[in-house]
PDB file of C-alpha atoms in Angstrom:
ATOM      1  CA  MET A 151      91.420  92.038 137.867  1.00 50.00           C
ATOM      2  CA  THR A 152      88.088  92.811 139.230  1.00 57.00           C
ATOM      3  CA  ASP A 153      86.512  90.779 142.030  1.00 69.00           C
ATOM      4  CA  SER A 154      83.628  89.736 139.898  1.00 74.00           C
ATOM      5  CA  LYS A 155      86.085  88.291 137.202  1.00 80.00           C
ATOM      6  CA  ILE A 156      87.948  86.410 139.928  1.00 79.00           C
ATOM      7  CA  SER A 157      84.771  85.193 141.423  1.00 86.00           C
ATOM      8  CA  LYS A 158      83.746  83.822 138.150  1.00 93.00           C
ATOM      9  CA  GLN A 159      87.034  82.074 137.660  1.00 94.00           C
ATOM     10  CA  ILE A 160      86.993  80.511 141.154  1.00 94.00           C
ATOM     11  CA  SER A 161      83.422  79.201 140.419  1.00 95.00           C
ATOM     12  CA  ARG A 162      84.919  77.521 137.164  1.00 96.00           C
ATOM     13  CA  LEU A 163      87.754  76.175 139.213  1.00 97.00           C
ATOM     14  CA  GLN A 164      85.233  74.629 141.717  1.00 97.00           C
ATOM     15  CA  GLU A 165      83.325  73.083 138.785  1.00 97.00           C
ATOM     16  CA  ILE A 166      86.451  71.414 137.482  1.00 97.00           C
ATOM     17  CA  ILE A 167      87.454  70.145 140.885  1.00 97.00           C
ATOM     18  CA  ASP A 168      83.922  68.727 141.525  1.00 97.00           C
ATOM     19  CA  GLU A 169      84.209  66.892 137.969  1.00 97.00           C
ATOM     20  CA  SER A 170      87.701  65.569 138.479  1.00 97.00           C
ATOM     21  CA  SER A 171      88.723  62.309 140.087  1.00 96.00           C
ATOM     22  CA  ASN A 172      92.517  62.334 139.651  1.00 98.00           C
ATOM     23  CA  ILE A 173      94.011  65.766 140.398  1.00 98.00           C
ATOM     24  CA  VAL A 174      97.750  66.358 140.755  1.00 98.00           C
ATOM     25  CA  PHE A 175      99.105  69.755 142.197  1.00 98.00           C
ATOM     26  CA  PHE A 176     102.463  70.986 140.993  1.00 96.00           C
ATOM     27  CA  GLY A 177     103.702  73.901 143.160  1.00 95.00           C
ATOM     28  CA  GLY A 178     106.477  76.187 143.692  1.00 91.00           C
ATOM     29  CA  ALA A 179     107.746  78.910 146.050  1.00 89.00           C
ATOM     30  CA  GLY A 180     104.567  80.896 145.693  1.00 90.00           C
ATOM     31  CA  VAL A 181     102.628  78.373 147.778  1.00 94.00           C
ATOM     32  CA  SER A 182     104.826  78.954 150.818  1.00 93.00           C
ATOM     33  CA  THR A 183     105.344  82.794 150.630  1.00 89.00           C
ATOM     34  CA  GLU A 184     101.950  83.203 152.380  1.00 90.00           C
ATOM     35  CA  SER A 185     103.481  81.303 155.315  1.00 92.00           C
ATOM     36  CA  GLY A 186     106.313  83.807 155.488  1.00 86.00           C
ATOM     37  CA  ILE A 187     108.844  81.934 153.618  1.00 84.00           C
ATOM     38  CA  PRO A 188     110.569  84.274 150.984  1.00 72.00           C
ATOM     39  CA  ASP A 189     110.873  82.982 147.452  1.00 65.00           C
ATOM     40  CA  PHE A 190     114.183  82.924 145.473  1.00 57.00           C
ATOM     41  CA  ARG A 191     113.416  85.334 142.513  1.00 50.00           C
ATOM     42  CA  SER A 192     110.845  87.928 143.438  1.00 49.00           C
ATOM     43  CA  VAL A 193     111.872  91.443 144.117  1.00 43.00           C
ATOM     44  CA  ASP A 194     111.869  90.752 147.816  1.00 48.00           C
ATOM     45  CA  GLY A 195     113.204  87.251 147.383  1.00 51.00           C
ATOM     46  CA  LEU A 196     116.164  85.407 148.668  1.00 54.00           C
ATOM     47  CA  TYR A 197     118.262  86.135 145.535  1.00 50.00           C
ATOM     48  CA  ASN A 198     118.020  89.850 146.053  1.00 53.00           C
ATOM     49  CA  GLN A 199     119.290  90.027 149.615  1.00 57.00           C
ATOM     50  CA  GLU A 200     122.828  90.977 150.419  1.00 59.00           C
ATOM     51  CA  TRP A 201     125.200  88.274 151.399  1.00 71.00           C
ATOM     52  CA  SER A 202     128.895  87.505 151.224  1.00 71.00           C
ATOM     53  CA  TYR A 203     128.423  85.710 147.973  1.00 82.00           C
ATOM     54  CA  PRO A 204     125.380  85.369 145.633  1.00 82.00           C
ATOM     55  CA  PRO A 205     122.855  82.959 146.976  1.00 83.00           C
ATOM     56  CA  GLU A 206     122.893  80.860 143.809  1.00 84.00           C
ATOM     57  CA  THR A 207     126.799  80.309 144.410  1.00 91.00           C
ATOM     58  CA  ILE A 208     126.362  79.509 148.066  1.00 91.00           C
ATOM     59  CA  ILE A 209     123.726  76.857 147.589  1.00 93.00           C
ATOM     60  CA  SER A 210     125.790  74.883 144.975  1.00 96.00           C
ATOM     61  CA  ARG A 211     127.621  71.664 145.622  1.00 97.00           C
ATOM     62  CA  SER A 212     131.076  73.137 144.785  1.00 97.00           C
ATOM     63  CA  PHE A 213     130.555  75.911 147.428  1.00 97.00           C
ATOM     64  CA  PHE A 214     129.272  73.315 149.959  1.00 97.00           C
ATOM     65  CA  ASN A 215     132.600  71.347 149.390  1.00 97.00           C
ATOM     66  CA  GLY A 216     134.941  74.258 149.312  1.00 96.00           C
ATOM     67  CA  ASN A 217     133.331  76.836 151.658  1.00 96.00           C
ATOM     68  CA  THR A 218     131.327  74.486 154.189  1.00 97.00           C
ATOM     69  CA  LYS A 219     131.292  76.890 157.032  1.00 95.00           C
ATOM     70  CA  GLU A 220     129.901  79.697 155.029  1.00 93.00           C
ATOM     71  CA  PHE A 221     127.360  77.530 153.434  1.00 95.00           C
ATOM     72  CA  TYR A 222     125.971  76.468 156.764  1.00 96.00           C
ATOM     73  CA  ARG A 223     125.998  80.012 158.061  1.00 93.00           C
ATOM     74  CA  PHE A 224     123.788  80.989 155.235  1.00 90.00           C
ATOM     75  CA  TYR A 225     121.753  77.762 155.401  1.00 93.00           C
ATOM     76  CA  ARG A 226     120.890  78.274 159.125  1.00 92.00           C
ATOM     77  CA  ALA A 227     120.009  81.925 158.704  1.00 87.00           C
ATOM     78  CA  LYS A 228     117.989  81.744 155.376  1.00 85.00           C
ATOM     79  CA  LEU A 229     116.800  78.285 154.696  1.00 88.00           C
ATOM     80  CA  LEU A 230     115.678  77.099 158.277  1.00 86.00           C
ATOM     81  CA  PRO A 231     112.894  79.579 158.962  1.00 72.00           C
ATOM     82  CA  LYS A 232     111.491  79.132 162.536  1.00 79.00           C
ATOM     83  CA  GLY A 233     107.806  79.303 163.498  1.00 84.00           C
ATOM     84  CA  ILE A 234     106.651  78.745 160.040  1.00 89.00           C
ATOM     85  CA  LYS A 235     103.177  76.924 159.581  1.00 95.00           C
ATOM     86  CA  PRO A 236     101.120  75.846 156.619  1.00 96.00           C
ATOM     87  CA  ASN A 237      98.690  78.204 155.143  1.00 97.00           C
ATOM     88  CA  ALA A 238      95.310  77.971 153.431  1.00 96.00           C
ATOM     89  CA  ALA A 239      96.737  76.386 150.364  1.00 97.00           C
ATOM     90  CA  HIS A 240      98.528  73.586 152.137  1.00 98.00           C
ATOM     91  CA  TYR A 241      95.548  72.761 154.091  1.00 98.00           C
ATOM     92  CA  LYS A 242      93.146  72.709 151.240  1.00 98.00           C
ATOM     93  CA  LEU A 243      95.455  70.481 149.263  1.00 98.00           C
ATOM     94  CA  ALA A 244      95.506  68.098 152.188  1.00 98.00           C
ATOM     95  CA  GLU A 245      91.786  68.256 152.424  1.00 98.00           C
ATOM     96  CA  LEU A 246      91.348  67.322 148.722  1.00 98.00           C
ATOM     97  CA  GLU A 247      93.720  64.411 149.055  1.00 98.00           C
ATOM     98  CA  LYS A 248      91.755  63.122 152.144  1.00 97.00           C
ATOM     99  CA  CYS A 249      88.487  63.091 150.169  1.00 96.00           C
ATOM    100  CA  GLY A 250      90.173  61.226 147.312  1.00 96.00           C
ATOM    101  CA  LYS A 251      90.156  64.023 144.712  1.00 97.00           C
ATOM    102  CA  LEU A 252      93.882  64.988 144.853  1.00 98.00           C
ATOM    103  CA  LYS A 253      96.294  61.999 144.228  1.00 98.00           C
ATOM    104  CA  ALA A 254      99.601  63.768 144.564  1.00 98.00           C
ATOM    105  CA  VAL A 255     101.439  66.971 145.299  1.00 98.00           C
ATOM    106  CA  VAL A 256     104.668  67.536 143.359  1.00 97.00           C
ATOM    107  CA  THR A 257     106.534  70.497 144.970  1.00 96.00           C
ATOM    108  CA  GLN A 258     109.691  72.423 144.202  1.00 93.00           C
ATOM    109  CA  ASN A 259     109.652  73.572 147.772  1.00 94.00           C
ATOM    110  CA  ILE A 260     112.035  72.126 150.628  1.00 94.00           C
ATOM    111  CA  ASP A 261     110.120  73.383 153.714  1.00 93.00           C
ATOM    112  CA  GLY A 262     107.953  70.235 154.536  1.00 93.00           C
ATOM    113  CA  LEU A 263     104.787  72.297 154.982  1.00 96.00           C
ATOM    114  CA  HIS A 264     102.754  70.040 152.727  1.00 97.00           C
ATOM    115  CA  GLN A 265     103.316  67.039 154.944  1.00 96.00           C
ATOM    116  CA  LEU A 266     102.822  69.278 158.132  1.00 95.00           C
ATOM    117  CA  ALA A 267      99.293  70.260 156.658  1.00 97.00           C
ATOM    118  CA  GLY A 268      98.408  66.576 156.378  1.00 97.00           C
ATOM    119  CA  SER A 269      99.354  65.804 152.726  1.00 98.00           C
ATOM    120  CA  LYS A 270     100.416  62.067 152.402  1.00 97.00           C
ATOM    121  CA  VAL A 271     101.651  61.720 148.873  1.00 98.00           C
ATOM    122  CA  VAL A 272     104.253  64.396 148.300  1.00 98.00           C
ATOM    123  CA  TYR A 273     107.050  64.249 145.677  1.00 98.00           C
ATOM    124  CA  GLU A 274     109.733  66.702 146.821  1.00 97.00           C
ATOM    125  CA  LEU A 275     111.824  67.449 143.827  1.00 95.00           C
ATOM    126  CA  HIS A 276     114.392  69.344 145.588  1.00 94.00           C
ATOM    127  CA  GLY A 277     114.396  67.506 148.871  1.00 96.00           C
ATOM    128  CA  SER A 278     113.684  68.651 152.173  1.00 95.00           C
ATOM    129  CA  THR A 279     115.311  70.765 155.021  1.00 93.00           C
ATOM    130  CA  LEU A 280     113.704  68.476 157.564  1.00 92.00           C
ATOM    131  CA  ARG A 281     115.900  65.533 156.450  1.00 95.00           C
ATOM    132  CA  ASN A 282     119.575  65.524 156.782  1.00 97.00           C
ATOM    133  CA  TYR A 283     122.040  62.679 156.461  1.00 98.00           C
ATOM    134  CA  CYS A 284     125.689  61.777 157.426  1.00 98.00           C
ATOM    135  CA  THR A 285     127.836  61.791 154.349  1.00 97.00           C
ATOM    136  CA  LEU A 286     129.838  58.845 155.866  1.00 97.00           C
ATOM    137  CA  CYS A 287     127.493  56.370 157.475  1.00 98.00           C
ATOM    138  CA  HIS A 288     124.204  57.821 156.079  1.00 97.00           C
ATOM    139  CA  GLU A 289     122.514  58.036 159.363  1.00 98.00           C
ATOM    140  CA  PHE A 290     119.521  60.390 159.104  1.00 97.00           C
ATOM    141  CA  TYR A 291     118.712  63.413 161.397  1.00 97.00           C
ATOM    142  CA  ASP A 292     116.127  66.047 161.526  1.00 95.00           C
ATOM    143  CA  GLU A 293     116.665  69.834 161.084  1.00 94.00           C
ATOM    144  CA  LYS A 294     117.717  70.325 164.705  1.00 95.00           C
ATOM    145  CA  ILE A 295     121.079  68.864 164.140  1.00 97.00           C
ATOM    146  CA  ILE A 296     121.796  71.770 161.715  1.00 96.00           C
ATOM    147  CA  GLU A 297     120.375  74.403 164.049  1.00 95.00           C
ATOM    148  CA  GLU A 298     122.331  73.126 167.007  1.00 95.00           C
ATOM    149  CA  SER A 299     125.615  73.057 165.074  1.00 96.00           C
ATOM    150  CA  GLU A 300     125.694  76.811 165.392  1.00 94.00           C
ATOM    151  CA  ASN A 301     126.770  76.405 168.868  1.00 94.00           C
ATOM    152  CA  SER A 302     129.463  73.696 168.098  1.00 93.00           C
ATOM    153  CA  GLU A 303     133.200  74.597 168.124  1.00 94.00           C
ATOM    154  CA  ASP A 304     133.597  74.356 164.295  1.00 95.00           C
ATOM    155  CA  LYS A 305     130.032  75.434 163.427  1.00 96.00           C
ATOM    156  CA  LEU A 306     129.444  72.260 161.453  1.00 98.00           C
ATOM    157  CA  PRO A 307     126.901  69.479 161.952  1.00 98.00           C
ATOM    158  CA  HIS A 308     128.522  66.126 162.815  1.00 97.00           C
ATOM    159  CA  CYS A 309     127.105  62.681 162.962  1.00 98.00           C
ATOM    160  CA  LYS A 310     126.582  61.497 166.459  1.00 97.00           C
ATOM    161  CA  LYS A 311     127.550  57.922 165.610  1.00 97.00           C
ATOM    162  CA  CYS A 312     130.566  58.328 163.334  1.00 97.00           C
ATOM    163  CA  GLY A 313     131.466  61.958 163.430  1.00 97.00           C
ATOM    164  CA  GLY A 314     131.015  62.472 159.629  1.00 98.00           C
ATOM    165  CA  LEU A 315     129.702  65.671 158.287  1.00 98.00           C
ATOM    166  CA  VAL A 316     125.974  65.851 158.033  1.00 98.00           C
ATOM    167  CA  LYS A 317     124.547  67.242 154.893  1.00 98.00           C
ATOM    168  CA  PRO A 318     120.862  68.470 154.258  1.00 97.00           C
ATOM    169  CA  ASP A 319     118.959  66.292 152.032  1.00 97.00           C
ATOM    170  CA  VAL A 320     118.196  68.970 149.503  1.00 96.00           C
ATOM    171  CA  VAL A 321     119.230  69.093 145.891  1.00 96.00           C
ATOM    172  CA  LEU A 322     121.972  71.808 145.574  1.00 96.00           C
ATOM    173  CA  TYR A 323     122.948  73.551 142.274  1.00 93.00           C
ATOM    174  CA  GLU A 324     125.263  71.140 140.350  1.00 95.00           C
ATOM    175  CA  GLU A 325     123.442  68.115 141.803  1.00 95.00           C
ATOM    176  CA  SER A 326     121.052  65.842 140.140  1.00 94.00           C
ATOM    177  CA  LEU A 327     117.426  65.410 141.149  1.00 93.00           C
ATOM    178  CA  ASN A 328     116.332  61.972 142.708  1.00 95.00           C
ATOM    179  CA  THR A 329     115.387  59.565 139.911  1.00 95.00           C
ATOM    180  CA  GLU A 330     112.831  57.767 142.014  1.00 97.00           C
ATOM    181  CA  ILE A 331     111.189  60.990 142.862  1.00 96.00           C
ATOM    182  CA  ILE A 332     111.131  62.196 139.303  1.00 96.00           C
ATOM    183  CA  ASP A 333     109.665  58.852 138.259  1.00 97.00           C
ATOM    184  CA  GLY A 334     106.990  59.062 140.857  1.00 97.00           C
ATOM    185  CA  ALA A 335     106.035  62.542 139.882  1.00 97.00           C
ATOM    186  CA  VAL A 336     106.108  61.884 136.096  1.00 97.00           C
ATOM    187  CA  ASP A 337     103.771  58.760 136.790  1.00 97.00           C
ATOM    188  CA  ALA A 338     101.286  60.903 138.897  1.00 98.00           C
ATOM    189  CA  ILE A 339     101.101  63.683 136.381  1.00 97.00           C
ATOM    190  CA  SER A 340     100.778  61.561 133.227  1.00 97.00           C
ATOM    191  CA  LYS A 341      97.732  59.818 135.005  1.00 98.00           C
ATOM    192  CA  ALA A 342      96.049  62.945 136.162  1.00 98.00           C
ATOM    193  CA  ASP A 343      92.793  64.275 134.484  1.00 98.00           C
ATOM    194  CA  THR A 344      93.459  67.638 136.107  1.00 98.00           C
ATOM    195  CA  LEU A 345      96.769  69.392 136.736  1.00 97.00           C
ATOM    196  CA  ILE A 346      96.686  72.426 139.028  1.00 97.00           C
ATOM    197  CA  ILE A 347      99.922  74.513 138.804  1.00 95.00           C
ATOM    198  CA  GLY A 348     100.385  77.025 141.578  1.00 93.00           C
ATOM    199  CA  GLY A 349     102.870  79.339 142.943  1.00 89.00           C
ATOM    200  CA  THR A 350     105.579  78.944 140.354  1.00 86.00           C
ATOM    201  CA  SER A 351     106.885  80.752 137.304  1.00 78.00           C
ATOM    202  CA  LEU A 352     107.753  77.539 135.659  1.00 79.00           C
ATOM    203  CA  THR A 353     111.158  78.685 134.808  1.00 73.00           C
ATOM    204  CA  VAL A 354     113.300  76.276 136.987  1.00 71.00           C
ATOM    205  CA  TYR A 355     114.276  73.132 134.985  1.00 72.00           C
ATOM    206  CA  PRO A 356     114.236  70.182 134.871  1.00 75.00           C
ATOM    207  CA  ALA A 357     111.361  70.529 137.297  1.00 71.00           C
ATOM    208  CA  ALA A 358     109.073  72.737 135.198  1.00 76.00           C
ATOM    209  CA  GLY A 359     109.666  70.247 132.343  1.00 87.00           C
ATOM    210  CA  LEU A 360     107.632  67.640 134.199  1.00 90.00           C
ATOM    211  CA  ILE A 361     104.282  69.200 133.232  1.00 89.00           C
ATOM    212  CA  ASN A 362     104.863  68.183 129.664  1.00 91.00           C
ATOM    213  CA  TYR A 363     103.906  64.773 130.792  1.00 96.00           C
ATOM    214  CA  PHE A 364     100.380  65.882 131.480  1.00 95.00           C
ATOM    215  CA  LYS A 365      97.840  64.538 129.028  1.00 95.00           C
ATOM    216  CA  GLY A 366      94.584  65.122 131.056  1.00 96.00           C
ATOM    217  CA  ASP A 367      91.566  67.341 130.388  1.00 95.00           C
ATOM    218  CA  ASN A 368      92.294  70.373 132.657  1.00 96.00           C
ATOM    219  CA  LEU A 369      95.397  72.444 133.048  1.00 96.00           C
ATOM    220  CA  ILE A 370      95.045  75.203 135.639  1.00 96.00           C
ATOM    221  CA  LEU A 371      97.416  77.842 136.493  1.00 95.00           C
ATOM    222  CA  LEU A 372      97.163  79.757 139.721  1.00 95.00           C
ATOM    223  CA  ASN A 373      99.896  82.481 140.165  1.00 90.00           C
ATOM    224  CA  LYS A 374     100.151  86.064 140.945  1.00 87.00           C
ATOM    225  CA  SER A 375     102.152  86.704 137.824  1.00 83.00           C
ATOM    226  CA  SER A 376     101.902  85.261 134.173  1.00 83.00           C
ATOM    227  CA  THR A 377     103.930  82.150 133.127  1.00 82.00           C
ATOM    228  CA  PRO A 378     105.123  80.898 129.861  1.00 79.00           C
ATOM    229  CA  GLN A 379     102.389  78.311 129.948  1.00 82.00           C
ATOM    230  CA  ASP A 380      99.313  80.672 130.510  1.00 84.00           C
ATOM    231  CA  GLY A 381      98.444  80.371 126.809  1.00 87.00           C
ATOM    232  CA  MET A 382      98.129  76.583 127.091  1.00 88.00           C
ATOM    233  CA  ALA A 383      95.777  76.430 130.198  1.00 92.00           C
ATOM    234  CA  ASN A 384      92.216  75.930 130.329  1.00 92.00           C
ATOM    235  CA  LEU A 385      91.971  78.238 133.449  1.00 96.00           C
ATOM    236  CA  VAL A 386      94.418  81.008 134.699  1.00 94.00           C
ATOM    237  CA  ILE A 387      93.862  82.919 137.862  1.00 94.00           C
ATOM    238  CA  HIS A 388      96.286  85.532 138.851  1.00 93.00           C
ATOM    239  CA  ASP A 389      95.977  85.902 142.448  1.00 91.00           C
ATOM    240  CA  ALA A 390      97.564  84.372 145.801  1.00 91.00           C
ATOM    241  CA  ILE A 391      97.109  80.726 145.839  1.00 93.00           C
ATOM    242  CA  GLY A 392      95.977  80.579 149.363  1.00 94.00           C
ATOM    243  CA  LYS A 393      93.371  83.206 148.665  1.00 93.00           C
ATOM    244  CA  ILE A 394      92.141  81.081 145.831  1.00 94.00           C
ATOM    245  CA  LEU A 395      92.052  77.800 147.254  1.00 96.00           C
ATOM    246  CA  GLU A 396      90.520  78.739 150.583  1.00 94.00           C
ATOM    247  CA  GLN A 397      87.353  79.399 148.681  1.00 95.00           C
ATOM    248  CA  ILE A 398      87.185  76.036 147.297  1.00 96.00           C
ATOM    249  CA  LYS A 399      84.658  73.639 148.870  1.00 95.00           C
ATOM    250  CA  VAL A 400      85.552  70.050 149.168  1.00 92.00           C
ATOM    251  CA  ASN A 401      82.501  67.690 148.695  1.00 78.00           C
TER     252      ASN A 401
END
């Protein structure tokens, strides 16, 4: 795609944002890859790296229950990246929220980067690595308890109050999405006049199905590759989402 074509597309994106008053952003792994977090399905993604078991198996509830030590060994190594910071996309979305244009972020990511960048209304469909809870007494902990468990005798994170096993507050395979989070995301999307979808292939369900609740005027897709919804969008830009959004001016 030529630079002139992308430039025209970004100009159109700017016009749509300027004219909108209720924007919702729906994002996936591609939003965080520019921060150095690998996605799960690209050629260089998490699912194509060698491990003792397929990653899809490791991050399932049945594997967590039956192979807990191996689950945490993988989790600490691959899902708790250190030194990761928000990128241009995260900051621009937070800026759009601050000025009243953006009403909510709906994300499939579990890294907490949207909040770190300053976003306040974030619906985390798959939970967050920054939250962890005791499976017995439900005491909450930050991610440090998982990191520190590598140095414990049994390599497992235990509650400091009751000794129970601490589990990341992320939705594993075989687990259901949080109903309250889903309801909040559906409500936000259904009220939006513009829905910007970025950094997702729209192939992970039920999360991807949430965009069907959008009834607004402008559906925008920002993604490096094509998606099943490209033909339905008012505007499609195939480029890195941070590169696109950093060019948007917030009025």
